[in-house]
Amino acid sequence: MKYADYIKEIEIDALWGGRKHIKWTLDPQVNILSGVNGDGKSTILRNAMAGARHVYEKHSEMRTDAYERQGIHVTTEPEDAEYVRFDWIGTPDVRSEYDVNLQALVEKYNENENETLRYENETQPEVATKTKRPTGYENNATKTILFDAIDRLFEASHKSVDREKREFTLTFWGEPLDLKVLSSGEKQMLTILLAVYLERGEHCVLFMDEPEVSLHVDWQKSLIATILLLNPNVQIILSTHSPAMIMDGWMDKVTEVSEITV
């Protein structure tokens, strides 16, 4: 099973009834798609994600007509990669979706922690160095980066991570906090950071459709840098309307929809 390091190019045939053809050469790390409302940014991202999902079919002997009909062509590095590891962060249509998205990631985090604990309890120290650790085995340095980022971002509202507990827990003035009472922006930020952390430093592609929605302008400015600090191997592909998202040194990573329309 060979995974891609990143996506080099996305080509989409005949969008919007054949009126547009998209060809987008990507940066290995940060890619920001901009444009006016209704010019298809979200459509391009969703098609690109569909292409990433079907990279296997491109190389498979079982390649389907359905893949051909989609008209989505994704070139990876390396080009013979069979799979693209990716995550999708969108803007929930209703408030309850923030809870569902965040809860799923918290449960995954806790499962990884419990898997790590079982590994530590069941494996003798002298054997552990020769035994392949489970996928979810914790990286303490990366976990510290995650917790430090959350504490820094949530400091103004007196919330922080309870580092003494194995399961993911936030506190408010030192008392355990139900994550459902967080604001939409706080839930969105936690969702993004946990999704990146749970990739465990692996090469992956993070698709984000207008992640700035509900985020304070200071959080928007620091978002990309925080993601890359958590996982330098992530490739970010996002759409945005926010000037704040590119203010912290990302101006040269912006691509207008018109620039990639053939």
Coordinates of C-alpha atoms in Angstrom, one line a residue:
M1 CA 0.0 0.0 0.0
K2 CA 1.7 3.1 -1.2
Y3 CA 0.5 6.5 0.0
A4 CA 1.1 9.9 -1.7
D5 CA 3.3 12.5 -0.1
Y6 CA 1.1 15.3 -1.6
I7 CA -1.0 16.2 -4.6
K8 CA 0.9 17.8 -7.5
E9 CA -1.9 18.7 -9.8
I10 CA -5.7 18.6 -10.0
E11 CA -7.4 18.7 -13.4
I12 CA -11.2 18.8 -13.6
D13 CA -13.0 18.4 -17.0
A14 CA -16.1 20.3 -18.0
L15 CA -17.4 21.8 -14.8
W16 CA -20.7 23.6 -14.8
G17 CA -22.1 22.0 -17.9
G18 CA -18.8 22.1 -19.7
R19 CA -18.3 25.8 -19.4
K20 CA -15.1 25.5 -17.3
H21 CA -12.0 23.3 -17.3
I22 CA -9.8 23.5 -14.2
K23 CA -6.1 22.8 -14.1
W24 CA -4.4 23.6 -10.8
T25 CA -0.7 23.0 -10.1
L26 CA -0.3 22.7 -6.3
D27 CA 2.3 23.7 -3.8
P28 CA 3.5 20.7 -1.7
Q29 CA 2.4 22.5 1.5
V30 CA 0.0 25.5 1.4
N31 CA -2.6 26.2 -1.3
I32 CA -5.3 28.9 -0.9
L33 CA -8.1 29.2 -3.4
S34 CA -9.8 32.6 -3.6
G35 CA -12.6 34.2 -5.7
V36 CA -15.9 35.9 -5.6
N37 CA -19.1 34.2 -4.2
G38 CA -20.5 31.6 -6.6
D39 CA -17.4 31.1 -8.7
G40 CA -17.1 27.5 -7.7
K41 CA -14.4 27.3 -5.0
S42 CA -16.3 24.7 -2.9
T43 CA -17.2 22.7 -6.1
I44 CA -13.5 22.6 -7.0
L45 CA -12.4 21.5 -3.6
R46 CA -15.1 18.7 -3.4
N47 CA -14.1 17.5 -6.9
A48 CA -10.5 17.5 -5.9
M49 CA -11.3 15.4 -2.8
A50 CA -13.3 13.0 -4.9
G51 CA -10.2 12.7 -7.2
A52 CA -8.1 12.0 -4.1
R53 CA -10.5 9.3 -3.0
H54 CA -10.3 7.6 -6.4
V55 CA -6.6 7.6 -6.9
Y56 CA -6.6 3.8 -6.3
E57 CA -9.0 3.3 -9.2
K58 CA -6.6 5.1 -11.5
H59 CA -3.9 2.5 -10.9
S60 CA -6.2 -0.5 -10.4
E61 CA -6.9 -3.2 -13.0
M62 CA -10.5 -2.9 -11.8
R63 CA -10.6 0.8 -13.0
T64 CA -14.3 1.7 -13.5
D65 CA -16.1 3.7 -16.1
A66 CA -17.5 5.8 -13.3
Y67 CA -14.0 7.1 -12.5
E68 CA -13.5 8.1 -16.2
R69 CA -16.9 9.8 -16.3
Q70 CA -16.1 12.0 -13.4
G71 CA -13.4 13.8 -15.4
I72 CA -11.2 14.3 -12.4
H73 CA -7.5 13.8 -12.8
V74 CA -5.2 13.9 -9.8
T75 CA -1.4 13.7 -10.1
T76 CA 0.4 12.7 -6.9
E77 CA 4.0 12.7 -5.7
P78 CA 5.1 10.0 -6.1
E79 CA 3.1 9.5 -9.3
D80 CA 2.6 5.8 -8.7
A81 CA 1.0 6.3 -5.2
E82 CA -2.1 4.1 -4.8
Y83 CA -3.8 6.1 -2.0
V84 CA -4.0 9.7 -0.7
R85 CA -4.5 10.1 3.0
F86 CA -6.8 13.1 3.5
D87 CA -9.3 14.9 5.8
W88 CA -12.1 17.3 5.0
I89 CA -13.1 20.3 7.1
G90 CA -16.2 22.1 6.0
T91 CA -18.5 24.6 7.5
P92 CA -21.4 22.9 9.2
D93 CA -24.9 23.9 7.9
V94 CA -26.4 23.7 11.4
R95 CA -25.0 24.2 14.8
S96 CA -25.5 20.5 15.8
E97 CA -23.0 19.5 13.2
Y98 CA -20.2 21.2 15.1
D99 CA -21.0 18.9 18.0
V100 CA -21.1 15.7 15.8
N101 CA -17.9 16.5 14.1
L102 CA -16.0 17.4 17.3
Q103 CA -17.4 14.4 19.2
A104 CA -16.3 12.0 16.5
L105 CA -12.7 13.3 16.7
V106 CA -12.6 13.3 20.5
E107 CA -13.8 9.7 20.5
K108 CA -11.0 8.8 18.0
Y109 CA -8.5 10.6 20.2
N110 CA -9.6 8.7 23.3
E111 CA -9.5 5.4 21.4
N112 CA -5.9 6.1 20.4
E113 CA -5.0 6.9 24.0
N114 CA -6.6 3.7 25.3
E115 CA -4.8 1.7 22.6
T116 CA -1.5 3.3 23.7
L117 CA -2.3 2.5 27.4
R118 CA -3.0 -1.2 26.5
Y119 CA 0.3 -1.4 24.6
E120 CA 2.2 0.1 27.5
N121 CA 0.6 -2.3 30.0
E122 CA 0.9 -5.5 28.0
T123 CA 4.4 -5.1 26.5
Q124 CA 7.5 -5.6 28.6
P125 CA 10.0 -2.7 28.3
E126 CA 12.7 -4.9 26.7
V127 CA 10.3 -6.2 24.1
A128 CA 8.7 -2.8 23.4
T129 CA 11.8 -1.5 21.6
K130 CA 11.5 -4.5 19.1
T131 CA 7.8 -4.4 18.7
K132 CA 5.9 -2.4 16.2
R133 CA 3.8 0.1 18.1
P134 CA 0.1 0.5 17.3
T135 CA -0.9 3.2 14.8
G136 CA -2.3 5.3 17.6
Y137 CA 0.8 5.3 19.7
E138 CA 1.2 8.7 21.3
N139 CA 3.9 11.1 20.3
N140 CA 4.5 13.1 23.4
A141 CA 6.2 16.0 21.7
T142 CA 3.4 16.4 19.2
K143 CA 0.8 16.1 22.0
T144 CA 2.5 18.9 23.9
I145 CA 2.4 21.1 20.8
L146 CA -1.4 20.3 20.5
F147 CA -2.1 21.1 24.1
D148 CA 0.1 24.2 24.1
A149 CA -1.8 25.5 21.0
I150 CA -5.2 24.9 22.6
D151 CA -4.2 26.5 25.8
R152 CA -2.8 29.6 24.0
L153 CA -5.9 30.0 21.8
F154 CA -8.4 29.5 24.6
E155 CA -6.5 31.4 27.3
A156 CA -8.6 34.5 27.0
S157 CA -11.8 32.6 27.8
H158 CA -10.1 30.8 30.8
K159 CA -10.2 27.3 29.2
S160 CA -7.4 24.9 29.0
V161 CA -6.6 21.2 28.5
D162 CA -6.5 18.9 31.5
R163 CA -3.1 17.3 30.9
E164 CA -3.5 14.9 33.9
K165 CA -6.4 13.0 32.2
R166 CA -5.9 10.4 29.5
E167 CA -9.2 11.2 27.7
F168 CA -9.4 14.6 26.0
T169 CA -10.8 17.0 28.6
L170 CA -11.1 20.8 28.7
T171 CA -11.4 22.8 31.9
F172 CA -13.0 26.2 32.6
W173 CA -11.4 27.9 35.6
G174 CA -10.0 24.5 36.5
E175 CA -13.3 22.6 36.4
P176 CA -14.2 19.9 33.7
L177 CA -16.1 21.4 30.8
D178 CA -18.8 19.8 28.6
L179 CA -17.6 20.4 25.0
K180 CA -21.2 21.0 23.9
V181 CA -21.2 24.4 25.6
L182 CA -18.3 25.7 23.6
S183 CA -18.9 28.4 20.9
S184 CA -19.1 27.4 17.2
G185 CA -15.6 28.9 16.7
E186 CA -14.1 27.0 19.5
K187 CA -15.6 23.7 18.3
Q188 CA -14.4 24.4 14.7
M189 CA -10.8 25.1 15.9
L190 CA -10.7 22.0 18.1
T191 CA -12.0 19.9 15.2
I192 CA -9.3 21.2 12.9
L193 CA -6.5 20.7 15.4
L194 CA -7.6 17.2 16.5
A195 CA -8.0 16.1 12.9
V196 CA -4.4 17.2 12.1
Y197 CA -3.0 15.7 15.3
L198 CA -4.6 12.3 14.7
E199 CA -2.7 12.0 11.4
R200 CA 0.3 11.4 13.7
G201 CA 2.8 13.2 11.5
E202 CA 1.9 11.1 8.4
H203 CA 1.8 12.7 4.9
C204 CA -1.8 13.8 4.3
V205 CA -3.9 16.3 2.5
L206 CA -6.2 18.6 4.5
F207 CA -9.1 20.0 2.5
M208 CA -10.8 23.0 4.2
D209 CA -13.7 24.9 2.8
E210 CA -13.8 28.4 4.3
P211 CA -12.5 27.3 7.7
E212 CA -12.5 30.9 8.9
V213 CA -16.3 30.8 9.4
S214 CA -16.9 31.3 13.2
L215 CA -13.2 31.9 13.9
H216 CA -11.9 35.1 15.5
V217 CA -9.6 37.1 13.2
D218 CA -6.6 36.3 15.4
W219 CA -7.4 32.6 15.1
Q220 CA -7.7 33.0 11.4
K221 CA -4.3 34.6 11.1
S222 CA -2.5 31.8 13.1
L223 CA -4.5 28.8 11.7
I224 CA -2.1 27.7 8.9
A225 CA 1.0 28.1 11.0
T226 CA -0.5 26.2 13.9
I227 CA -1.5 23.3 11.5
L228 CA 2.0 23.1 10.1
L229 CA 3.5 23.1 13.5
L230 CA 1.4 20.1 14.5
N231 CA 2.2 18.2 11.3
P232 CA 4.9 19.6 8.9
N233 CA 3.9 16.8 6.5
V234 CA 0.4 18.0 5.9
Q235 CA -0.6 19.6 2.5
I236 CA -3.2 22.3 3.0
I237 CA -5.7 23.0 0.3
L238 CA -8.3 25.5 1.3
S239 CA -10.8 28.1 0.0
T240 CA -11.4 31.4 1.8
H241 CA -12.8 34.8 1.6
S242 CA -10.8 36.1 4.6
P243 CA -7.9 38.4 4.2
A244 CA -6.8 37.4 7.7
M245 CA -6.1 33.9 6.5
I246 CA -3.2 35.1 4.3
M247 CA -1.9 38.0 6.4
D248 CA 0.7 35.9 8.2
G249 CA 3.0 35.3 5.2
W250 CA 0.8 33.3 2.9
M251 CA 0.0 35.9 0.2
D252 CA 2.1 34.1 -2.4
K253 CA 0.2 30.8 -1.8
V254 CA -3.1 32.4 -3.1
T255 CA -4.6 31.3 -6.4
E256 CA -7.7 32.9 -7.9
V257 CA -10.3 30.6 -9.6
S258 CA -9.8 32.6 -12.8
E259 CA -6.1 31.8 -12.8
I260 CA -6.7 28.0 -13.0
T261 CA -9.7 28.1 -15.4
V262 CA -8.9 27.1 -18.9

